[in-house]
PDB file of C-alpha atoms in Angstrom:
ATOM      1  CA  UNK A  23      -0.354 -32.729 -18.243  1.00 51.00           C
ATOM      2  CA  UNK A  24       0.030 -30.097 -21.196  1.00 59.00           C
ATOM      3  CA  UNK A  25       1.880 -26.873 -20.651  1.00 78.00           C
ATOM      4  CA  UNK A  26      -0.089 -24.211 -22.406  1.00 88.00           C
ATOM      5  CA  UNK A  27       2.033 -20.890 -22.713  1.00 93.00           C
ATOM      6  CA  UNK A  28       0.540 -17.659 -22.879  1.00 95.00           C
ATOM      7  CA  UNK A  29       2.916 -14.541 -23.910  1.00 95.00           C
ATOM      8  CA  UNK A  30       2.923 -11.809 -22.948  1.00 96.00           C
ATOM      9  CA  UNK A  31       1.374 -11.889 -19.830  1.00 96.00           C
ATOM     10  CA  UNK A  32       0.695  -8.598 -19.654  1.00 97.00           C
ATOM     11  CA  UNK A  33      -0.034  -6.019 -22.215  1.00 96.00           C
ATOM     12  CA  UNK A  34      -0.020  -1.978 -22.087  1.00 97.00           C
ATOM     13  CA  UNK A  35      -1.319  -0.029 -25.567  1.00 96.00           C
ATOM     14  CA  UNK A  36      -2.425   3.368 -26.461  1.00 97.00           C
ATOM     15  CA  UNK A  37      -5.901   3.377 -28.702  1.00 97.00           C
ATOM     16  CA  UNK A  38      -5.071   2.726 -31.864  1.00 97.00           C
ATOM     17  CA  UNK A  39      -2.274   0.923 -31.608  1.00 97.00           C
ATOM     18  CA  UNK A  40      -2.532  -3.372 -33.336  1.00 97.00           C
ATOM     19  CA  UNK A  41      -1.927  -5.985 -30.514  1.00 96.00           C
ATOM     20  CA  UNK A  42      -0.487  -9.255 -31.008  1.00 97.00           C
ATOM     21  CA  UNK A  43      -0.654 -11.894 -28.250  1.00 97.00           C
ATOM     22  CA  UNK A  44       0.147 -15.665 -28.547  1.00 96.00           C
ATOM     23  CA  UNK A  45      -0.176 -19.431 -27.009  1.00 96.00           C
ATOM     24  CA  UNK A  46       2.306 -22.577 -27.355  1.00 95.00           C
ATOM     25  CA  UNK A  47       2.275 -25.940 -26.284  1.00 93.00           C
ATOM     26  CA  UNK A  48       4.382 -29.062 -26.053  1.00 90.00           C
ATOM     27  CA  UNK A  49       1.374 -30.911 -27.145  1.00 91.00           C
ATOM     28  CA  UNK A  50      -0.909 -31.051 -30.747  1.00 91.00           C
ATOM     29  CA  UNK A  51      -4.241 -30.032 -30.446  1.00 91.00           C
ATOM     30  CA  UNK A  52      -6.825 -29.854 -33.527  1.00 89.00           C
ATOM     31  CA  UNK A  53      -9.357 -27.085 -31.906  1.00 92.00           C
ATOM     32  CA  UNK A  54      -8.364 -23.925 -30.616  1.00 93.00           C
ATOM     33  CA  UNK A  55     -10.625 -21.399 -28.644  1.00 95.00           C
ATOM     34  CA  UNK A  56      -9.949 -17.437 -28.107  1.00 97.00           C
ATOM     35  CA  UNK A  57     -11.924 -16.049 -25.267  1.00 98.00           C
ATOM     36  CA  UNK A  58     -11.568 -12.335 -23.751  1.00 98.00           C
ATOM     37  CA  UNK A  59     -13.356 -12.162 -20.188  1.00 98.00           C
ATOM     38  CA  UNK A  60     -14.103  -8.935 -18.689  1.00 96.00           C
ATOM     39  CA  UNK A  61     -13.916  -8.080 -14.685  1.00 92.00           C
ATOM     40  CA  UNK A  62     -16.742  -9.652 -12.883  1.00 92.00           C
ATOM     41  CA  UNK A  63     -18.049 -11.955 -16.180  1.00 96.00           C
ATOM     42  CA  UNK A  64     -17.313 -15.683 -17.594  1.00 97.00           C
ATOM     43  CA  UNK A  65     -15.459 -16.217 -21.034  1.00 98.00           C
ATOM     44  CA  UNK A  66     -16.746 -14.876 -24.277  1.00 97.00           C
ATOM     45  CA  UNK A  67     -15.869 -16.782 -27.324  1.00 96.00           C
ATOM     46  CA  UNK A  68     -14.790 -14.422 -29.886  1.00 97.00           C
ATOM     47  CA  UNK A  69     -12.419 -17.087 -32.608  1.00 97.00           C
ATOM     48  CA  UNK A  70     -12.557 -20.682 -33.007  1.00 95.00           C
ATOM     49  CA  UNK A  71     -10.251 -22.365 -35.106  1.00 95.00           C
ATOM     50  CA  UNK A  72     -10.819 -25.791 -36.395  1.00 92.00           C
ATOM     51  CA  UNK A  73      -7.559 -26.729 -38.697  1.00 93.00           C
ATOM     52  CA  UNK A  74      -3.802 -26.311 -38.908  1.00 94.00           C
ATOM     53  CA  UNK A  75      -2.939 -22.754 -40.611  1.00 95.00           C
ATOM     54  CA  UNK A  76      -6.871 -21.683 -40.336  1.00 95.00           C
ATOM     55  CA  UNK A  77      -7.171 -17.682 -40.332  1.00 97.00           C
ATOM     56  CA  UNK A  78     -10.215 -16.337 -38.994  1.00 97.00           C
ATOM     57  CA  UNK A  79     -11.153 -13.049 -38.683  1.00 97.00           C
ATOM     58  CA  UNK A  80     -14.298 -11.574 -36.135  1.00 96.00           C
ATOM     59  CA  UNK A  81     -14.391  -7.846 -36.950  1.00 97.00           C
ATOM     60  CA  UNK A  82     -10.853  -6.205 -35.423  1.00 98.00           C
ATOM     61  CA  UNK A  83      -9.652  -9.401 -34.388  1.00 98.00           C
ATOM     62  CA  UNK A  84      -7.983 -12.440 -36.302  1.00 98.00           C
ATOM     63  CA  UNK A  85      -6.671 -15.304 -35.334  1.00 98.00           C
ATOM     64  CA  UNK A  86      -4.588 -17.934 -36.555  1.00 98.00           C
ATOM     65  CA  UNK A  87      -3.840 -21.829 -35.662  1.00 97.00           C
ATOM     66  CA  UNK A  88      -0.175 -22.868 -36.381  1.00 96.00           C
ATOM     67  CA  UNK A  89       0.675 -25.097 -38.816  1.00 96.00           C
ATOM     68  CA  UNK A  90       2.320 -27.361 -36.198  1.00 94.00           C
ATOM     69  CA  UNK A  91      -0.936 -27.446 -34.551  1.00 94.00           C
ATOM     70  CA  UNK A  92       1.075 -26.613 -31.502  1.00 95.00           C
ATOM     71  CA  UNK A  93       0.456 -22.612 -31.300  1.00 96.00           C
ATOM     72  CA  UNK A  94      -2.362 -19.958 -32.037  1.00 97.00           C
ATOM     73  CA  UNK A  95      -2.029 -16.237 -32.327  1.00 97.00           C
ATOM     74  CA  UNK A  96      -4.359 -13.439 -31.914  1.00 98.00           C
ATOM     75  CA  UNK A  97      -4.083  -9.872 -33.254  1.00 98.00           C
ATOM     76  CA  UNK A  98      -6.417  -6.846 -33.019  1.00 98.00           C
ATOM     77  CA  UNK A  99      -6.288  -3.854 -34.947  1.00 98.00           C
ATOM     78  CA  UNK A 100      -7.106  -0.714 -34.244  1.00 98.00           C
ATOM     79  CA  UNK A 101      -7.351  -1.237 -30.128  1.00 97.00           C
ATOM     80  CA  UNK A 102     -10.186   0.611 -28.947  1.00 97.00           C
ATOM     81  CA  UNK A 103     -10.536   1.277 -25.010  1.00 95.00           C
ATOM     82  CA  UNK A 104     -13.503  -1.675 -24.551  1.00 96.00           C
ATOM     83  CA  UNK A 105     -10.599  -4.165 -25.801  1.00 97.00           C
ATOM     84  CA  UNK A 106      -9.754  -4.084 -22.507  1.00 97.00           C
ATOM     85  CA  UNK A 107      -9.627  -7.221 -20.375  1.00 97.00           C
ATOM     86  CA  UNK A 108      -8.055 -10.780 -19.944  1.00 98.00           C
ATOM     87  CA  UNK A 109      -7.827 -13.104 -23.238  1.00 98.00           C
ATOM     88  CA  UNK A 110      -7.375 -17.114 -22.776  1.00 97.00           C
ATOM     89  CA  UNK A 111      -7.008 -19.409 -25.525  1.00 96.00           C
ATOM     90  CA  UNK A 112      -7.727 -22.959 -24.538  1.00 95.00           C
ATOM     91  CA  UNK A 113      -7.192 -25.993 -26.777  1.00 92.00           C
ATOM     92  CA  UNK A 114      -8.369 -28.735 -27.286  1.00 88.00           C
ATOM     93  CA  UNK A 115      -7.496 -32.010 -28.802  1.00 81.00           C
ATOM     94  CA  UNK A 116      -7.964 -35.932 -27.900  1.00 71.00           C
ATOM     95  CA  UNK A 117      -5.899 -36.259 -25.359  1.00 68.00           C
ATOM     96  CA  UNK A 118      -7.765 -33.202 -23.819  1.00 66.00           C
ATOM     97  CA  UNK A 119     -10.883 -35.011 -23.927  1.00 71.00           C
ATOM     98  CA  UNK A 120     -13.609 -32.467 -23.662  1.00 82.00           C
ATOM     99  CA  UNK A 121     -12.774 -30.168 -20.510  1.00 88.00           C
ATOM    100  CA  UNK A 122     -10.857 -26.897 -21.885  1.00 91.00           C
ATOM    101  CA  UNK A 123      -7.425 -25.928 -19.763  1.00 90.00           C
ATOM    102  CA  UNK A 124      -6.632 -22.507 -19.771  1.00 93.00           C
ATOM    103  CA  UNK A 125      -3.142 -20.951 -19.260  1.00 92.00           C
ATOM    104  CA  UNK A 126      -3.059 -17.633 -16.727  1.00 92.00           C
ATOM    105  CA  UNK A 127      -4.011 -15.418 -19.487  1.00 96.00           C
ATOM    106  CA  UNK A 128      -2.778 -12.136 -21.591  1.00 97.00           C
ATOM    107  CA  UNK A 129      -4.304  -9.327 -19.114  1.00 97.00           C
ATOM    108  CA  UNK A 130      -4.523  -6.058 -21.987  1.00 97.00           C
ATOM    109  CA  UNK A 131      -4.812  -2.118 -20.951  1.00 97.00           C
ATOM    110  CA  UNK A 132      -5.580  -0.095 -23.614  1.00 96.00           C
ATOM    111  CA  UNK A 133      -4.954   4.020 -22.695  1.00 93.00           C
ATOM    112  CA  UNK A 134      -7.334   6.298 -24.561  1.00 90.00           C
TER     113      UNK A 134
ATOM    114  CA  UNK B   2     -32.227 -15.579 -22.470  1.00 55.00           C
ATOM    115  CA  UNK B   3     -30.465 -16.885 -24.747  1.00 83.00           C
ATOM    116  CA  UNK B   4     -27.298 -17.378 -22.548  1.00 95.00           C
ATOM    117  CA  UNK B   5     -26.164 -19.674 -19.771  1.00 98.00           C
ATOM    118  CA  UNK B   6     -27.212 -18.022 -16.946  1.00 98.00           C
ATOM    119  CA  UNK B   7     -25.631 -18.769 -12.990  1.00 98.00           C
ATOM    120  CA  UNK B   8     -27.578 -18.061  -9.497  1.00 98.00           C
ATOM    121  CA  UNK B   9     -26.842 -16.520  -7.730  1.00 98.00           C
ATOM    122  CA  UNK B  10     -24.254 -13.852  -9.015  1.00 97.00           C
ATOM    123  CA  UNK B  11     -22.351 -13.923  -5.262  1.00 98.00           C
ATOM    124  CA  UNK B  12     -22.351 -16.153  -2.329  1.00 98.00           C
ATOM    125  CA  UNK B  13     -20.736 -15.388   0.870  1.00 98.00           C
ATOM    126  CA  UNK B  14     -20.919 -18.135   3.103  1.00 98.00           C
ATOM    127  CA  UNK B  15     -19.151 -19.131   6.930  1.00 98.00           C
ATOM    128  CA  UNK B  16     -16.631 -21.584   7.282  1.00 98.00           C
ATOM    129  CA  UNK B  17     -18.188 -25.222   7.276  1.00 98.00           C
ATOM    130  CA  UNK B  18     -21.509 -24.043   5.676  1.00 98.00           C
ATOM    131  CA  UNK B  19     -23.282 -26.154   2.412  1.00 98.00           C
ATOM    132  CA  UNK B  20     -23.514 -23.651  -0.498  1.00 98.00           C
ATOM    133  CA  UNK B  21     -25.516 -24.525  -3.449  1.00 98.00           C
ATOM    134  CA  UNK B  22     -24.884 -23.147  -7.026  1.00 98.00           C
ATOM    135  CA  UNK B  23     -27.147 -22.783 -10.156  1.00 98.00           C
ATOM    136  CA  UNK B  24     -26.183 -23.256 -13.717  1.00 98.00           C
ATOM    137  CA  UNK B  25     -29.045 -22.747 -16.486  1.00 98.00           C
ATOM    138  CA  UNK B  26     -27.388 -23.946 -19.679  1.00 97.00           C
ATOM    139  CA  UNK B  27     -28.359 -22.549 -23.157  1.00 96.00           C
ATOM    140  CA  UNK B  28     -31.321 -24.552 -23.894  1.00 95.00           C
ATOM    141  CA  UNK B  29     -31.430 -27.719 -25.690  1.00 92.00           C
ATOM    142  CA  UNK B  30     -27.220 -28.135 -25.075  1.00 94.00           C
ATOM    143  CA  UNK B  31     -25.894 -31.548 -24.163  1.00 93.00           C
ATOM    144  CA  UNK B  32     -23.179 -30.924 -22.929  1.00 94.00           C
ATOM    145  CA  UNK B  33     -22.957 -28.938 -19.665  1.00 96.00           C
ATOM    146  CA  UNK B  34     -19.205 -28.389 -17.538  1.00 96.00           C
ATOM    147  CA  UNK B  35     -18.277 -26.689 -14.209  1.00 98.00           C
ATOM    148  CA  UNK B  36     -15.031 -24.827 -13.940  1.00 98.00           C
ATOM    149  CA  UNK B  37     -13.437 -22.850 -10.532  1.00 98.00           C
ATOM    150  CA  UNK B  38     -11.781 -19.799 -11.530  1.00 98.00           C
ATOM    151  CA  UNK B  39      -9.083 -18.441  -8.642  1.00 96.00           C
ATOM    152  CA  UNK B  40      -8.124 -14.671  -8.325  1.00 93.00           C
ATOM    153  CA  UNK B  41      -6.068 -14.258 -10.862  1.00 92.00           C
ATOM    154  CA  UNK B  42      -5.782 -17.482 -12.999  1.00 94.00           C
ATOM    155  CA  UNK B  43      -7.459 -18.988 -15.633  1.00 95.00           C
ATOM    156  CA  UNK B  44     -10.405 -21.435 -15.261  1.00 97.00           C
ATOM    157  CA  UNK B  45      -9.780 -25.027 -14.021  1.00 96.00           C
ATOM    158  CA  UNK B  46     -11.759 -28.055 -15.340  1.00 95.00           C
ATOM    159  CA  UNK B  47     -14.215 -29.613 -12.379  1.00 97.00           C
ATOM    160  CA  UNK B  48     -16.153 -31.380 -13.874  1.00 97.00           C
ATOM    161  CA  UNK B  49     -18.592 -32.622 -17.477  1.00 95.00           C
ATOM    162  CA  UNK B  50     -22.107 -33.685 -17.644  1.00 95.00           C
ATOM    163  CA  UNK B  51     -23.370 -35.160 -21.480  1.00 94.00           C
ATOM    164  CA  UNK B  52     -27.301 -35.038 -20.541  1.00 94.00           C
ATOM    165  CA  UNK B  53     -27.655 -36.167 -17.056  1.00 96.00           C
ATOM    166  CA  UNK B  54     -24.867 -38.238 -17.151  1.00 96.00           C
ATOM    167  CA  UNK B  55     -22.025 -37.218 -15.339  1.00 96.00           C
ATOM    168  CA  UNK B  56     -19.014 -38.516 -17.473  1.00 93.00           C
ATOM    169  CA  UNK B  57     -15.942 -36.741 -16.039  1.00 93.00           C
ATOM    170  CA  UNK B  58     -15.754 -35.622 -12.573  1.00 94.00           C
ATOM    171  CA  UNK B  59     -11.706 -35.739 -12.194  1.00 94.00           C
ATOM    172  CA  UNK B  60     -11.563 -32.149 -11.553  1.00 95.00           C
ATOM    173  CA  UNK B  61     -13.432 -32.493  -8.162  1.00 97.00           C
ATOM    174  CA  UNK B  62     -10.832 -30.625  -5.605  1.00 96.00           C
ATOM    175  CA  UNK B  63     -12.443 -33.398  -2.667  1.00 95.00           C
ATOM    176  CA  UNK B  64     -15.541 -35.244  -1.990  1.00 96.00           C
ATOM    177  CA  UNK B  65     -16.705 -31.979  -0.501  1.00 98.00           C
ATOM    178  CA  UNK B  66     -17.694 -31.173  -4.057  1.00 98.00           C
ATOM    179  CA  UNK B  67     -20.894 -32.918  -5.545  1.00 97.00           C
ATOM    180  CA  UNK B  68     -22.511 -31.482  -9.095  1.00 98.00           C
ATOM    181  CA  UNK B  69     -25.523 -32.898 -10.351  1.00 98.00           C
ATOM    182  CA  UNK B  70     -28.099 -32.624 -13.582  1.00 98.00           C
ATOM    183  CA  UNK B  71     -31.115 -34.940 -13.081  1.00 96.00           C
ATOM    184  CA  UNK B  72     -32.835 -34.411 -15.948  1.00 95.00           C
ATOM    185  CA  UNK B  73     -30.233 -33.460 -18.095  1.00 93.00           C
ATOM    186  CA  UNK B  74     -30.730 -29.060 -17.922  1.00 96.00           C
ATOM    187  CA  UNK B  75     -30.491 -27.303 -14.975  1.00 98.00           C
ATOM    188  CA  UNK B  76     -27.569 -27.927 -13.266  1.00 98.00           C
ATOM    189  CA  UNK B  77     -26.382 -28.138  -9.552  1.00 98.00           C
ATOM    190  CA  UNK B  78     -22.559 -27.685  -7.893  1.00 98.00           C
ATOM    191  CA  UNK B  79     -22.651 -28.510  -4.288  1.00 98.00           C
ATOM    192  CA  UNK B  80     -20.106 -27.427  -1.663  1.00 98.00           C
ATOM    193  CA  UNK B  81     -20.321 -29.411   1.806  1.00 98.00           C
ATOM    194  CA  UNK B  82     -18.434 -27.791   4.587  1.00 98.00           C
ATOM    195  CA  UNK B  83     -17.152 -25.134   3.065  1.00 98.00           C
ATOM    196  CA  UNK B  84     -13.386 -24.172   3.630  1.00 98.00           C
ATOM    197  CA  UNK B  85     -11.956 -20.579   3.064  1.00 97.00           C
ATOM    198  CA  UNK B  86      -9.535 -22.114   0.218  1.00 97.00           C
ATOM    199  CA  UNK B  87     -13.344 -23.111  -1.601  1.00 98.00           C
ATOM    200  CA  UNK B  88     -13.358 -19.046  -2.326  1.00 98.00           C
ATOM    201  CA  UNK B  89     -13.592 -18.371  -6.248  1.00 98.00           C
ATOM    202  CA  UNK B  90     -15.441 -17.661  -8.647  1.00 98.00           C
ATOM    203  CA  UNK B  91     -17.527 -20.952 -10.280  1.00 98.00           C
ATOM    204  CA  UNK B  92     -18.664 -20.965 -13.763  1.00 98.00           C
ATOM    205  CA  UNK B  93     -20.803 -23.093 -15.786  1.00 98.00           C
ATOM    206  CA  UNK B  94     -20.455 -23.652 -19.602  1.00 97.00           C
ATOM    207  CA  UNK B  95     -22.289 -25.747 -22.042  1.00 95.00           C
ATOM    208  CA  UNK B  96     -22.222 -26.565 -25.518  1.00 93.00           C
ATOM    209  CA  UNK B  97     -24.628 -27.650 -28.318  1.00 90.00           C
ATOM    210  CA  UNK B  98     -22.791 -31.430 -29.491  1.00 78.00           C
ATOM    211  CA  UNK B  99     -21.914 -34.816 -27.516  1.00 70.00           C
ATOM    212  CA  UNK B 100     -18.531 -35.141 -26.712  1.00 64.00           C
ATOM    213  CA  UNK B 101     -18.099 -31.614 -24.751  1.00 54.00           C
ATOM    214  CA  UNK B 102     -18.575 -29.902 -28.624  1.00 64.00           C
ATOM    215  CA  UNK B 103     -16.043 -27.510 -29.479  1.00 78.00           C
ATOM    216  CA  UNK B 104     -17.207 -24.377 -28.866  1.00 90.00           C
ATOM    217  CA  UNK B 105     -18.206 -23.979 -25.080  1.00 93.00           C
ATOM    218  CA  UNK B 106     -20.015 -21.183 -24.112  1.00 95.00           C
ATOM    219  CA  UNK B 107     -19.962 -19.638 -20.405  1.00 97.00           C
ATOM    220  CA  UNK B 108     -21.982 -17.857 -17.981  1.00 98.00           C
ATOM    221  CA  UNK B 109     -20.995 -15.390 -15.731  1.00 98.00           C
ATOM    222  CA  UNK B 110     -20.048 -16.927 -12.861  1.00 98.00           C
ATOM    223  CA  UNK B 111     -21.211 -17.279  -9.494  1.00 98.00           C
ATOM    224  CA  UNK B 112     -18.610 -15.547  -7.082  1.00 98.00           C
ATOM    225  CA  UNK B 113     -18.184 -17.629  -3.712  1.00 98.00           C
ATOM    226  CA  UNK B 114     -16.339 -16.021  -0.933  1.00 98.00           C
ATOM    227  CA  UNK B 115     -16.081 -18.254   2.713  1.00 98.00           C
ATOM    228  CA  UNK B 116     -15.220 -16.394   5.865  1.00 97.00           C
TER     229      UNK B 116
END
């Protein structure tokens, strides 16, 4: 099956401070989904990207699909203390079919 | 609301019990999915209903597991005999298109723990 790479795992800030999180894979996808899920909640959807090199931007956040199609990236400006929590970012392409596979996760702590 | 909502929030259930799980999808989506989420790890695929038709059940752990959506809404997952590795939490998505969409949109989970 596809490898889906998150990096880093783990992620410790002060406020204020950008973030920058990523996720590769061997495989070529042509939809890519950012979710952040808070403790004790499903997924939110905050990005989705629809086309190699797409930049979107939701508020603080912005997110990019690779021009390989093979990576996405995620950065949020300004980290404010309610950032906190566990960002996935599933893919999805036709080999995927229509189930989304997450990776383990970038878990973020923001310190006020 | 205007979300998927899950029923109910937390299940604790004895070894070898049946536990049912609710999954009211955002309405008028096709495309309704069931995903187990383990302590610590991202969500894994179970299984994808388009309407009431059940096209992909490969995630299924074991034929313990049944989901159903008669009439193509409200959605059941169904755990016969259930077995302490069964604890996790179980989340429903759905989306608005055919095809699983692209954009799938969760609910918070139902949290199963079996003792």
């Amino acid at each position: 099956g596809q490898q889906l790479n998150q990096s880093p795992q783990s992620m410790f800030i002060q406020e204020g401070e950008d973030v920058s999180m990523n996720c590769t894979s061997s495989s070529i996808f042509n939809t890519w989904l950012w979710y952040k899920q808070d403790p004790g909640e499903g997924p939110v959807l905050l990005i989705a990207l629809y086309k190699a090199g797409e930049l979107t931007s939701n508020g603080r956040l912005t997110a990019q699909f690779g021009i390989t199609r093979k990576d996405s990236f995620l950065n949020i400006s300004a980290s404010i203390p309610s950032d906190v929590g566990i960002y996935f970012c599933p893919p999805k392409g036709e080999t995927s079919g229509s189930r989304l596979t997450f990776g383990e996760g970038t878990q973020l702590t923001v310190n006020p | 609301g205007a979300g998927v909502s899950q029923s109910p929030r937390y299940k604790v259930a004895k070894r070898g019990q049946d536990v049912a799980l609710r999954c009211d999808p955002i309405s008028g989506h096709v495309s309704l999915f069931w995903y187990q989420q383990a302590l610590g790890q991202g969500p894994e695929f179970l299984t994808y209903f388009q309407n009431e038709a059940q096209l992909d059940k490969s995630g299924l752990p074991s034929d313990r597991f049944f989901a159903e959506r008669p009439e193509g809404s409200v959605s059941t997952l169904k755990i016969q005999r259930t077995q302490q590795e069964d604890s996790a939490v179980y989340l429903c998505a759905s989306s608005s298109s055919g095809q699983g969409g692209r954009e799938q949109y969760f609910g918070p989970g139902t949290r199963l723990t079996v003792t």
